[in-house]
PDB file of C-alpha atoms and ligand atoms in Angstrom:
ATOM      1  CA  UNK A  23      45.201 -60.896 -92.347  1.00 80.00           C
ATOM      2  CA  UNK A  24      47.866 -58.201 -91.823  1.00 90.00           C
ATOM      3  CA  UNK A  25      48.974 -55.936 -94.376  1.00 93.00           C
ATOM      4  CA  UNK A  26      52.318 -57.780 -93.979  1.00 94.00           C
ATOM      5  CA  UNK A  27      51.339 -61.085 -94.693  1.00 96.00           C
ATOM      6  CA  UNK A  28      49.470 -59.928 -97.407  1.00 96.00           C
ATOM      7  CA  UNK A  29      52.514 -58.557 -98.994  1.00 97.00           C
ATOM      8  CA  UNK A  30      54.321 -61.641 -98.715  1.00 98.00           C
ATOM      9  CA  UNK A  31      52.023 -63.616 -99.832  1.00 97.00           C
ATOM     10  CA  UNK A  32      51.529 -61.499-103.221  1.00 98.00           C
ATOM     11  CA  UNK A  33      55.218 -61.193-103.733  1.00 98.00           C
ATOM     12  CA  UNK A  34      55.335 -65.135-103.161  1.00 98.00           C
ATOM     13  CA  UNK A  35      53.191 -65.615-105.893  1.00 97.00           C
ATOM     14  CA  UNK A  36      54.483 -63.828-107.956  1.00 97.00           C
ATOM     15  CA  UNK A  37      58.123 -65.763-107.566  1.00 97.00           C
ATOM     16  CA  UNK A  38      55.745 -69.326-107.932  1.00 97.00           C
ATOM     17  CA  UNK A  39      54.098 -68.119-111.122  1.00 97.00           C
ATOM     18  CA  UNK A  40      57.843 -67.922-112.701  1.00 96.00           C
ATOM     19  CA  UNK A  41      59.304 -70.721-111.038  1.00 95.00           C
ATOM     20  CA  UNK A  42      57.057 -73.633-109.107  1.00 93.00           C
ATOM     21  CA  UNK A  43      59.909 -75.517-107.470  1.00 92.00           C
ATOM     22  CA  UNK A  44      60.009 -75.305-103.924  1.00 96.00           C
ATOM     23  CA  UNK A  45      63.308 -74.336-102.511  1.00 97.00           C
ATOM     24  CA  UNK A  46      65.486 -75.509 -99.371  1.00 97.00           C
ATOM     25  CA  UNK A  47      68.049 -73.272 -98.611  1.00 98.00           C
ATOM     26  CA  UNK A  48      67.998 -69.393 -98.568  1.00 97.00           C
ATOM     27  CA  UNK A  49      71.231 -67.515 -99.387  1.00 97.00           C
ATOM     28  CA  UNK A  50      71.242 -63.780 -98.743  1.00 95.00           C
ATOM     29  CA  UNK A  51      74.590 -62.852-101.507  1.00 90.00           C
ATOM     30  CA  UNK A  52      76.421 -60.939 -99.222  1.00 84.00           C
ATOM     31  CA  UNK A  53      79.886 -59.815 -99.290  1.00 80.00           C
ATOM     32  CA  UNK A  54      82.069 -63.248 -99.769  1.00 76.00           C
ATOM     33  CA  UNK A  55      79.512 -65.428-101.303  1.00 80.00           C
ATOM     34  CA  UNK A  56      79.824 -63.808-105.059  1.00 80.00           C
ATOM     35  CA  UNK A  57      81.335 -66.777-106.052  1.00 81.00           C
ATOM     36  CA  UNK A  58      78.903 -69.012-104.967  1.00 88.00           C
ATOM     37  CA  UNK A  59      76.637 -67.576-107.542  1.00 85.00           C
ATOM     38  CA  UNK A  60      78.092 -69.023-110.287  1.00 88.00           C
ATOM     39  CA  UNK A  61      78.046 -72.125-108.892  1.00 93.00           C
ATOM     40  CA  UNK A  62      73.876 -72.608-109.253  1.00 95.00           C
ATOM     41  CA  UNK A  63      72.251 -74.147-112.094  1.00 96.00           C
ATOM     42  CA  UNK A  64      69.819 -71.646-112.472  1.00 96.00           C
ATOM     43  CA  UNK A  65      66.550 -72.469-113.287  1.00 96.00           C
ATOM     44  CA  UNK A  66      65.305 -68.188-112.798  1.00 96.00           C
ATOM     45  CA  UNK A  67      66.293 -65.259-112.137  1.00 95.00           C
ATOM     46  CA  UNK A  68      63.392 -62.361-111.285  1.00 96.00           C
ATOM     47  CA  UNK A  69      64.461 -59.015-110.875  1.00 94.00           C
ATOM     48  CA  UNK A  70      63.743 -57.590-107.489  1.00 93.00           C
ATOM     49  CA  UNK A  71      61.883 -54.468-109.477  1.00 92.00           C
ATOM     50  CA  UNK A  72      59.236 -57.354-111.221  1.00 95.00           C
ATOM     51  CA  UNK A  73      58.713 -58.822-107.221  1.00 96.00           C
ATOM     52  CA  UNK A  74      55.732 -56.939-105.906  1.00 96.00           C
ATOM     53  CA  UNK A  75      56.457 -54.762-103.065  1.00 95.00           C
ATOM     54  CA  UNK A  76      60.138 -55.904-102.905  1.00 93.00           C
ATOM     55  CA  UNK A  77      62.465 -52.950-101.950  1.00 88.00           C
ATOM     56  CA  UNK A  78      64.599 -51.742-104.979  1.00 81.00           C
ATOM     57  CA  UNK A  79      67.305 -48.859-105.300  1.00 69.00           C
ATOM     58  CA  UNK A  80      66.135 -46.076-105.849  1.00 61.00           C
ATOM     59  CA  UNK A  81      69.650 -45.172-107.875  1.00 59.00           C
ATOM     60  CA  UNK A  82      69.421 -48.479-110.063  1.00 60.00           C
ATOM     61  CA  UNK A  83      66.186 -50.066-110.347  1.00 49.00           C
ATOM     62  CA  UNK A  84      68.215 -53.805-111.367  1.00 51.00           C
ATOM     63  CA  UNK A  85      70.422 -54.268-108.455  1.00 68.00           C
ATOM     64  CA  UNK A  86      68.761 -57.022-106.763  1.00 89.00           C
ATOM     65  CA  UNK A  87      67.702 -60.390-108.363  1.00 92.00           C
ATOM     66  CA  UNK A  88      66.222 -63.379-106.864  1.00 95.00           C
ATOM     67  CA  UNK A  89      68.104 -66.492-107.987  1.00 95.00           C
ATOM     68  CA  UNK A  90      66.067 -69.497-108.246  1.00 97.00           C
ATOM     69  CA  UNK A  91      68.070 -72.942-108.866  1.00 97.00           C
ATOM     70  CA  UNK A  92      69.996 -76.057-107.717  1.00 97.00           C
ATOM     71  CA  UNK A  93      73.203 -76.139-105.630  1.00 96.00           C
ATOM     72  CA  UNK A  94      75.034 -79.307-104.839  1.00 96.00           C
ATOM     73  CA  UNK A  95      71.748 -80.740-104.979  1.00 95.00           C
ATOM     74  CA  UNK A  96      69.850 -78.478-103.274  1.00 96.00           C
ATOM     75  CA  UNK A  97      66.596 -76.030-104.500  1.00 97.00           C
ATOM     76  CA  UNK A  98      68.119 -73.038-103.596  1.00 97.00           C
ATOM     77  CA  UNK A  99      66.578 -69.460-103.797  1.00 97.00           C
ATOM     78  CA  UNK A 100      70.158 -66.861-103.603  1.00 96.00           C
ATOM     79  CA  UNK A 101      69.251 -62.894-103.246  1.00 94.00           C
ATOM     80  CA  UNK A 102      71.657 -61.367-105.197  1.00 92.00           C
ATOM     81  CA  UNK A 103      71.767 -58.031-103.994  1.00 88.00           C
ATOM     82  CA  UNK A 104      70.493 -56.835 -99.603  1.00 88.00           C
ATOM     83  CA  UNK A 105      69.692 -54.060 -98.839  1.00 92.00           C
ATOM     84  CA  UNK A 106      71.277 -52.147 -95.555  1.00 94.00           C
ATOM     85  CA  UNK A 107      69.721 -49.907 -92.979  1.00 96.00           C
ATOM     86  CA  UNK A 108      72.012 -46.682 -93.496  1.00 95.00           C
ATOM     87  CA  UNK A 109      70.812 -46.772 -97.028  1.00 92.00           C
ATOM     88  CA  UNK A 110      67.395 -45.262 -95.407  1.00 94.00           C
ATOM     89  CA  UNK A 111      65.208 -48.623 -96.022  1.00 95.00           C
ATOM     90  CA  UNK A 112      63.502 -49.775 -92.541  1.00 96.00           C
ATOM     91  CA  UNK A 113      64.293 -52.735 -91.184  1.00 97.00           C
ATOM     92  CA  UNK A 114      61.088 -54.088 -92.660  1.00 96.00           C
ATOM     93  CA  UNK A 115      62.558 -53.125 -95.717  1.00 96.00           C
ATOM     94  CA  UNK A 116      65.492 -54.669 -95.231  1.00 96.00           C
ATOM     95  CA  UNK A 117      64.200 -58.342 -94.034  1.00 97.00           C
ATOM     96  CA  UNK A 118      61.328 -58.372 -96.580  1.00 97.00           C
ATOM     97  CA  UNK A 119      63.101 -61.149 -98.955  1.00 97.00           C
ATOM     98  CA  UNK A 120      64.135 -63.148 -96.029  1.00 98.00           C
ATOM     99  CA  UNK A 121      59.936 -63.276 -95.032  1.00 98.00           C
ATOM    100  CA  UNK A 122      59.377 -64.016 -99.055  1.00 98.00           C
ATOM    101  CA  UNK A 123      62.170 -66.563 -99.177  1.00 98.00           C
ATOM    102  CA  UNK A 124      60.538 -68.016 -96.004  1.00 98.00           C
ATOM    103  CA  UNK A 125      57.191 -68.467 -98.064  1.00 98.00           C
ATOM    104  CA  UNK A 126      58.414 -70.256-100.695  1.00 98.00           C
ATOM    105  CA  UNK A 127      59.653 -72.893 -97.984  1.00 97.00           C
ATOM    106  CA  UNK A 128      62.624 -72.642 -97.048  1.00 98.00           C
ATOM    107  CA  UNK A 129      63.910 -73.930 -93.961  1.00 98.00           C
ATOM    108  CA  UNK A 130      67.824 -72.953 -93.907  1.00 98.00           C
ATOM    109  CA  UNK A 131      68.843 -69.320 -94.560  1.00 98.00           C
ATOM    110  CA  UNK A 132      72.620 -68.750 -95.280  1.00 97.00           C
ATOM    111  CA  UNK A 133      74.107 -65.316 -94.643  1.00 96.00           C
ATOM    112  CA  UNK A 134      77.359 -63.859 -95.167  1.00 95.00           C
ATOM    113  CA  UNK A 135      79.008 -60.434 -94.591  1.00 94.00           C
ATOM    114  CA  UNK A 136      82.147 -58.615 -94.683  1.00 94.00           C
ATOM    115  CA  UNK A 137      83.520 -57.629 -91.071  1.00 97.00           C
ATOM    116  CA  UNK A 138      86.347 -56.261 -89.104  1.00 97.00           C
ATOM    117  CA  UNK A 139      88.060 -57.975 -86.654  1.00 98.00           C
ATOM    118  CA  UNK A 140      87.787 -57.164 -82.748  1.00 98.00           C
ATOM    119  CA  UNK A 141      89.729 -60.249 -81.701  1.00 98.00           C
ATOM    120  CA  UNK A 142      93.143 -59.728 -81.447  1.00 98.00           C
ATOM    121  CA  UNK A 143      93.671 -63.401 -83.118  1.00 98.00           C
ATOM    122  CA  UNK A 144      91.430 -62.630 -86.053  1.00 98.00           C
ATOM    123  CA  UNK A 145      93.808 -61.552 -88.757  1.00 97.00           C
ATOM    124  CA  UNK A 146      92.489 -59.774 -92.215  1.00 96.00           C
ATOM    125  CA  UNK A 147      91.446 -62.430 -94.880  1.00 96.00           C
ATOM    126  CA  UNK A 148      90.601 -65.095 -92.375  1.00 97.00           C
ATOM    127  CA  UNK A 149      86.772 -66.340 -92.225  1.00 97.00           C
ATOM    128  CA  UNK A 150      84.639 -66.852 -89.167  1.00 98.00           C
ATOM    129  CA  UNK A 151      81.636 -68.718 -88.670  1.00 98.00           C
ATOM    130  CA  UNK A 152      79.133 -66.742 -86.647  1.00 98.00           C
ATOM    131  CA  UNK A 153      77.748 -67.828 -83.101  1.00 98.00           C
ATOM    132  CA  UNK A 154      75.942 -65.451 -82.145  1.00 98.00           C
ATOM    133  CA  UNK A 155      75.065 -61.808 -82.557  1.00 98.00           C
ATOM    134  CA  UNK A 156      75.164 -58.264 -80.587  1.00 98.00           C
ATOM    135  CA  UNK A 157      72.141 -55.945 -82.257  1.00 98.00           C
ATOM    136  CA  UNK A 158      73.661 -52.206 -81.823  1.00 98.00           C
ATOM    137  CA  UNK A 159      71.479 -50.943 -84.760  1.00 98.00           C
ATOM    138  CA  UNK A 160      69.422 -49.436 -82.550  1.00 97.00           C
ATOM    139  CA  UNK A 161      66.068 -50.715 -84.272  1.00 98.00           C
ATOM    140  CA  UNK A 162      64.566 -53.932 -84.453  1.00 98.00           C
ATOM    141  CA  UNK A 163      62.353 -55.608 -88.064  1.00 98.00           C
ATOM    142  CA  UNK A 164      60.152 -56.865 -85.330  1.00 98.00           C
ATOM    143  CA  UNK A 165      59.117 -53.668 -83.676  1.00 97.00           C
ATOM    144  CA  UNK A 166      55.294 -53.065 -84.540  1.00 95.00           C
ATOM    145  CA  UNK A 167      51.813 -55.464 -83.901  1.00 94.00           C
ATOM    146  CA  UNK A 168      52.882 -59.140 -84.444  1.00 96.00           C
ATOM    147  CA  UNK A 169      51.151 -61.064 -86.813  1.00 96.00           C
ATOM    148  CA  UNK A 170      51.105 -64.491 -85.044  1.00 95.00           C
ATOM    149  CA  UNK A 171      50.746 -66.777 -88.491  1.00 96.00           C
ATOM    150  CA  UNK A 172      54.426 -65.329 -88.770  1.00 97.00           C
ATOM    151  CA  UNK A 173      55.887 -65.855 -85.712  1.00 97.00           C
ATOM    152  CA  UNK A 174      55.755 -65.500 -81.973  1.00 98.00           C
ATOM    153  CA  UNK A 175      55.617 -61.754 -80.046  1.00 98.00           C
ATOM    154  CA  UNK A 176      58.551 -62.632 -78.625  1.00 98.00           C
ATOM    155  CA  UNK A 177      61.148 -64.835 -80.771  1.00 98.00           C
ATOM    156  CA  UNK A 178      63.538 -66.646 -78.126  1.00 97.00           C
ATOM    157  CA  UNK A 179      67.280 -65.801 -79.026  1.00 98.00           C
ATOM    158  CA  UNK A 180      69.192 -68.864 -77.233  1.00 97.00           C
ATOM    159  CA  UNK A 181      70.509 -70.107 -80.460  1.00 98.00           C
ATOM    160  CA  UNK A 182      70.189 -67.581 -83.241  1.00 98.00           C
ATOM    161  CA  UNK A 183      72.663 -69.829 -85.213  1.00 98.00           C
ATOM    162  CA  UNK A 184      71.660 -73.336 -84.917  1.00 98.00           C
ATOM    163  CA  UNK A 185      74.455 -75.496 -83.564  1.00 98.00           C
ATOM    164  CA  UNK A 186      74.513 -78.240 -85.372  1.00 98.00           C
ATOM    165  CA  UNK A 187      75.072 -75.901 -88.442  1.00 98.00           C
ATOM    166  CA  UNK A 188      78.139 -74.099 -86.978  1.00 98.00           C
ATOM    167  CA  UNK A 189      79.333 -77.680 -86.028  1.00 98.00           C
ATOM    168  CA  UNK A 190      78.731 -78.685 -89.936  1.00 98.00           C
ATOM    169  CA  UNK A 191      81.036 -75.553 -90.911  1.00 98.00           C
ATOM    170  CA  UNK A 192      83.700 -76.492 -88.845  1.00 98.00           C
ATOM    171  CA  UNK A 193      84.227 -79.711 -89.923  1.00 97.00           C
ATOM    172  CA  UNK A 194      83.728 -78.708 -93.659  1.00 97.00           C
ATOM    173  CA  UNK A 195      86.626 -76.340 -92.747  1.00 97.00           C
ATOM    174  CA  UNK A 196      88.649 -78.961 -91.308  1.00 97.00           C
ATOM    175  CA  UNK A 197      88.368 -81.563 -94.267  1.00 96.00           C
ATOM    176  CA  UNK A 198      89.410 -79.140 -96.550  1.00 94.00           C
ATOM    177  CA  UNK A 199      91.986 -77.425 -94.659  1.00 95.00           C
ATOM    178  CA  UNK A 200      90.695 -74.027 -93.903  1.00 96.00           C
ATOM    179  CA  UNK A 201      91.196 -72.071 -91.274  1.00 96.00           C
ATOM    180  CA  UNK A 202      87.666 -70.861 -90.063  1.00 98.00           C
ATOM    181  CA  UNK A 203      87.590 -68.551 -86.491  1.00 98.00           C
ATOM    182  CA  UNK A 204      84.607 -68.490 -84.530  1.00 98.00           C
ATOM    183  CA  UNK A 205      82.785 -65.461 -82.820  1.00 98.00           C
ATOM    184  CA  UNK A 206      80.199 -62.921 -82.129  1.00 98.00           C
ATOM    185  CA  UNK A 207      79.207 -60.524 -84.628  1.00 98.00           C
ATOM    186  CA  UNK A 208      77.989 -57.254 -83.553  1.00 98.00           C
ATOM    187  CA  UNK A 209      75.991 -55.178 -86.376  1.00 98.00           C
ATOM    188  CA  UNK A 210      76.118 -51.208 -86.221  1.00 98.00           C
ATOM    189  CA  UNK A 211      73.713 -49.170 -88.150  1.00 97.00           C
ATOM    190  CA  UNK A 212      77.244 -47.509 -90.160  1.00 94.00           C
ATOM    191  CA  UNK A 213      77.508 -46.040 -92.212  1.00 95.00           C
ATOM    192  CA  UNK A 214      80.378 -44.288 -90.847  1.00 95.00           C
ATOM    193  CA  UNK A 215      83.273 -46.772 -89.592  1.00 95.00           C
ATOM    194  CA  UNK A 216      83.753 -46.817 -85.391  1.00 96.00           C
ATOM    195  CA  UNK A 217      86.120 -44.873 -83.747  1.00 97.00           C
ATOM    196  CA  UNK A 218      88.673 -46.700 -81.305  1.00 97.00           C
ATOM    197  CA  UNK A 219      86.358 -46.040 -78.118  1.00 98.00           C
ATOM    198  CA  UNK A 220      84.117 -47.444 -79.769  1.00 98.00           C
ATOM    199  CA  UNK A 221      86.300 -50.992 -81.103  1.00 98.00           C
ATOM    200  CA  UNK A 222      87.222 -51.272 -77.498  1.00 98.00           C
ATOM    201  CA  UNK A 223      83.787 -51.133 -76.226  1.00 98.00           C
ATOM    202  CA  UNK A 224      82.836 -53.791 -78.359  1.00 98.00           C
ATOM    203  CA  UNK A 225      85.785 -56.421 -77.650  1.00 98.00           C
ATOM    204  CA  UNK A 226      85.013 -55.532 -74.018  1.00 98.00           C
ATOM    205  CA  UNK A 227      81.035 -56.737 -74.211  1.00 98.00           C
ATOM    206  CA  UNK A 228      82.164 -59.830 -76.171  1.00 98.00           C
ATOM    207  CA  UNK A 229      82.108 -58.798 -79.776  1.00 98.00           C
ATOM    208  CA  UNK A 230      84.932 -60.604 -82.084  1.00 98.00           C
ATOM    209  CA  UNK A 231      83.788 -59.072 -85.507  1.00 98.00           C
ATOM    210  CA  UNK A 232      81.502 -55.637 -86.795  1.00 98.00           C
ATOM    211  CA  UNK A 233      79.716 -54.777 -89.391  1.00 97.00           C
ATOM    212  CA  UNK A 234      76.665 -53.320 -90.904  1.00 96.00           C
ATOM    213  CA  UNK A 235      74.027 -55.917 -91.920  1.00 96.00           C
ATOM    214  CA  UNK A 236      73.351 -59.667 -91.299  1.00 97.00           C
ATOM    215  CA  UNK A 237      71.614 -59.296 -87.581  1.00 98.00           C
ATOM    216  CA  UNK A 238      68.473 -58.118 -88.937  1.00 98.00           C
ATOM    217  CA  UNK A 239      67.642 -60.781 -91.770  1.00 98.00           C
ATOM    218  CA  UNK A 240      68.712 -63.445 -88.378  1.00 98.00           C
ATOM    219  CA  UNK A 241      66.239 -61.910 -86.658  1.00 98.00           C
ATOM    220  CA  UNK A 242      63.429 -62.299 -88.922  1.00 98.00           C
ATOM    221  CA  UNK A 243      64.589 -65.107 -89.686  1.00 98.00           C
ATOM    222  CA  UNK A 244      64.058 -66.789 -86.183  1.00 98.00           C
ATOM    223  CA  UNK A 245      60.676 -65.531 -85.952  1.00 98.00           C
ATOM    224  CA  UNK A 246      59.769 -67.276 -88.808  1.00 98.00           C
ATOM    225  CA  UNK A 247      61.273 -70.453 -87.839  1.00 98.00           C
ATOM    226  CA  UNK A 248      63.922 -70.534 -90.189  1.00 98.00           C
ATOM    227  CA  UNK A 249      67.593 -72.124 -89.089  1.00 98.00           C
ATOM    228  CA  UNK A 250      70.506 -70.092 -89.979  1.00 98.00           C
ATOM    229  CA  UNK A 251      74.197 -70.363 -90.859  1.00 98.00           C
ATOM    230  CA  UNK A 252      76.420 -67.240 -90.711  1.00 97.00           C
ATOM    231  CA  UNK A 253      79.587 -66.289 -92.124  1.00 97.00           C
ATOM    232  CA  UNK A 254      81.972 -63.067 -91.613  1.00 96.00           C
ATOM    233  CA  UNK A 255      84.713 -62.648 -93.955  1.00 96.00           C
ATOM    234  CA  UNK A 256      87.380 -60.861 -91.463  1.00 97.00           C
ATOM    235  CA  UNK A 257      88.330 -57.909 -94.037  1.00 96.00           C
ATOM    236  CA  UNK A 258      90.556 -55.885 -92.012  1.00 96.00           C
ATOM    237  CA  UNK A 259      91.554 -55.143 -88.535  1.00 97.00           C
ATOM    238  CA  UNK A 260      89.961 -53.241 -85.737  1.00 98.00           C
ATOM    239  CA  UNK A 261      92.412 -53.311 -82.939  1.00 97.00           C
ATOM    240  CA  UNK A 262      92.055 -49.794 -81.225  1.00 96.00           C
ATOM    241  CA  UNK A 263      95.753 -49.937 -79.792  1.00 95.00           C
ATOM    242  CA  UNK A 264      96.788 -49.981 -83.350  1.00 94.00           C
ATOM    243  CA  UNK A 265      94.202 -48.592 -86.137  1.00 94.00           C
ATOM    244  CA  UNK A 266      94.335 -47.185 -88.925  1.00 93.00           C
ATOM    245  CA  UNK A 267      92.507 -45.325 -91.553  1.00 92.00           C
ATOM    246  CA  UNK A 268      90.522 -47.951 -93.670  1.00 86.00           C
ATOM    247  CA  UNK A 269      91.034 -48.694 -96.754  1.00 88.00           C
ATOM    248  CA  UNK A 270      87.708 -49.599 -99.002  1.00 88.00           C
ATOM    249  CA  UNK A 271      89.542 -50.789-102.082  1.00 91.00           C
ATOM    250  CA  UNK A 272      91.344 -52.906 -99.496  1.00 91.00           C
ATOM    251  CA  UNK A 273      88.449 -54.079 -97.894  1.00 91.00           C
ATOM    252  CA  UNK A 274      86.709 -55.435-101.115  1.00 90.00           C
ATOM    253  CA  UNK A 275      89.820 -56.607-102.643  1.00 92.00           C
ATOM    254  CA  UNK A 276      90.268 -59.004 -99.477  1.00 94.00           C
ATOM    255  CA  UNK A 277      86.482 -59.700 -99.551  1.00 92.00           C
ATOM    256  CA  UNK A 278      87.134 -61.281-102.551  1.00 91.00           C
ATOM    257  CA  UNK A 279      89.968 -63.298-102.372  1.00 94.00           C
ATOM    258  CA  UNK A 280      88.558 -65.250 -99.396  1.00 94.00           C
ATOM    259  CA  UNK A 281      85.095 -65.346-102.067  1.00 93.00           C
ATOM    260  CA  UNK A 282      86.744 -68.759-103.278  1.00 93.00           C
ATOM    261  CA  UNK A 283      87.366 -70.361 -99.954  1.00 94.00           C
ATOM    262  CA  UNK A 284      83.955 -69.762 -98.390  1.00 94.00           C
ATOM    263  CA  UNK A 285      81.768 -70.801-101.529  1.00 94.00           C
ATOM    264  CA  UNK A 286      83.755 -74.144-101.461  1.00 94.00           C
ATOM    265  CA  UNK A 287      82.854 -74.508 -97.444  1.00 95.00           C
ATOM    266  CA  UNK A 288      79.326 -73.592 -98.104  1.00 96.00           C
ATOM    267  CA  UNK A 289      78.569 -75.398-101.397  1.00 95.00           C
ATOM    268  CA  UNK A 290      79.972 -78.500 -99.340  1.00 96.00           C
ATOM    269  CA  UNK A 291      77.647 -77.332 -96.196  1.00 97.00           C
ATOM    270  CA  UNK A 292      74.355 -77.553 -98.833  1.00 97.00           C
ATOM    271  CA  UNK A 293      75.266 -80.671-100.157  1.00 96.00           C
ATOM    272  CA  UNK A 294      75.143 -82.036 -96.638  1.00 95.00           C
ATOM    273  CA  UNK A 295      72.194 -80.223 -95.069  1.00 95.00           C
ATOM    274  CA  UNK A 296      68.927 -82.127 -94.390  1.00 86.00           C
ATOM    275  CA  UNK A 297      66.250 -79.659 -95.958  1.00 82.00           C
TER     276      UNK A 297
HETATM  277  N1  LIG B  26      83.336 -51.736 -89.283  1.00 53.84           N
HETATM  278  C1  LIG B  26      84.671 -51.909 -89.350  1.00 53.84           C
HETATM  279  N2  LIG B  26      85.274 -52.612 -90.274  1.00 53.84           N
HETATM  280  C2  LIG B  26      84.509 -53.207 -91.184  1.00 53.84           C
HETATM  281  C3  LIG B  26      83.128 -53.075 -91.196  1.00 53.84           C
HETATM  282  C4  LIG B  26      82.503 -52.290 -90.184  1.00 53.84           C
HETATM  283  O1  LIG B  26      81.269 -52.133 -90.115  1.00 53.84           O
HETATM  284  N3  LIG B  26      82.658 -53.783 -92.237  1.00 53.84           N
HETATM  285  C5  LIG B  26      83.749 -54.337 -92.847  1.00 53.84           C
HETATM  286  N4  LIG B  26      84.863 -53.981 -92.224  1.00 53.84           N
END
């Protein structure tokens, strides 16, 4: 047994010995899905800090919590609180929960982030459902021996975003009158924000949003088997013909007023899934 699984398995324990349900769905709390936290019964909540070998802040040791409870239905288990590479954790680090979460059972990871707009018809406060991914981190969770009860040497990354769940999304959108964009999201390591050359570079290879997290937990994800749906909520604009300086307190104040509008889509997304 790798040191790895080994790890997992002693930090999935120690989730079971609080809370024996088995859950469905896995939702990584990412920018734009706060308010779909107070929409779970919950059932537990376990500090990441009481979760063996679970990566914690080292500036506030109760950041993270794993959320253990029912959703329209659904067993869910929500990490409140990721962790991102230009914080200095390793990608191992940083995918960690997603290999717990995967432990416990489930079968459907949800992920969300905030993200700037490439595509010229993306507009700040609008939501896109995520097709695929560009990995410009420069580093890969995977990289290192492969421990084959995990997953396969080399993951296949046709359909990082299962289909049928970006097809679910967009119909959830249209019932409820939403306007939801579709694209490619392209993660940088940050934590600085890109320069033009850079935006323009990106729209060129087929990028439509960026940001800083996301691609790694999808990758771990697919090695372990796990389907995923994606969200980016489009917080401002990154049109290199017409930037400028960005604005943080902007950025979080439209991350969350579009908080309301995605936790409606993906509570209604749960309540439909097959796990
Ligand atoms: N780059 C540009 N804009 C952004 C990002 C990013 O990584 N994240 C949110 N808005």
């Amino acid at each position: 047994m790798t040191e790895l699984r080994k790890r997992i398995d002693e930090a999935a324990q120690a989730v079971k010995n609080v809370c024996s349900l088995e859950p469905g769905v896995g939702i990584i709390l990412g920018t734009g899905l706060g308010a779909l936290a107070k929409r779970i019964d919950v059932k537990a909540r376990i500090a990441y800090a009481d979760i063996p070998h679970f990566p914690t802040s080292t500036v506030d040791a109760h950041a993270g919590e794993l959320v253990l409870g029912s959703l329209s239905g659904k067993f869910v288990a929500a990490m409140s609180g990721r962790f991102h590479y230009y914080e200095g954790y390793s990608l191992q680090q940083v995918t960690f929960p997603v290999r717990v979460a995967k432990a416990l059972g489930i079968g459907v990871l949800i992920v969300s982030n905030a993200a700037g707009g490439l595509n010229p018809e993306f507009r700040s406060g609008d939501l896109m459902v995520i097709t695929d991914h560009i990995n410009f981190i420069g580093d890969n969770p995977l990289i290192g021996p492969n421990d084959e009860s995990l997953g396969p040497r080399y993951p296949d990354m046709c359909e990082p975003y299962a289909r049928d769940l970006v097809e679910l999304a967009e119909r959830t959108a249209i019932e409820r009158g939403v306007r939801l964009q579709r694209g490619v999201y392209l993660a940088c390591s940050g934590p600085c924000l890109e320069t033009r050359a850079e935006y323009r570079f990106m729209r060129t290879i087929g990028a439509d949003a960026v940001g800083m997290s996301t691609v790694p937990e999808v990758i771990v994800a697919v090695h372990s088997g796990i389907r995923v749906l994606g969200f980016s909520a489009i917080t401002d604009e990154c049109f290199p013909d017409a930037l400028k300086p960005v604005n943080i307190d902007k950025i979080i104040a439209t991350a969350n007023g579009i908080e309301p509008t995605l936790g409606e889509i993906v509570a209604t997304c749960i309540e439909r899934l097959e796990v």
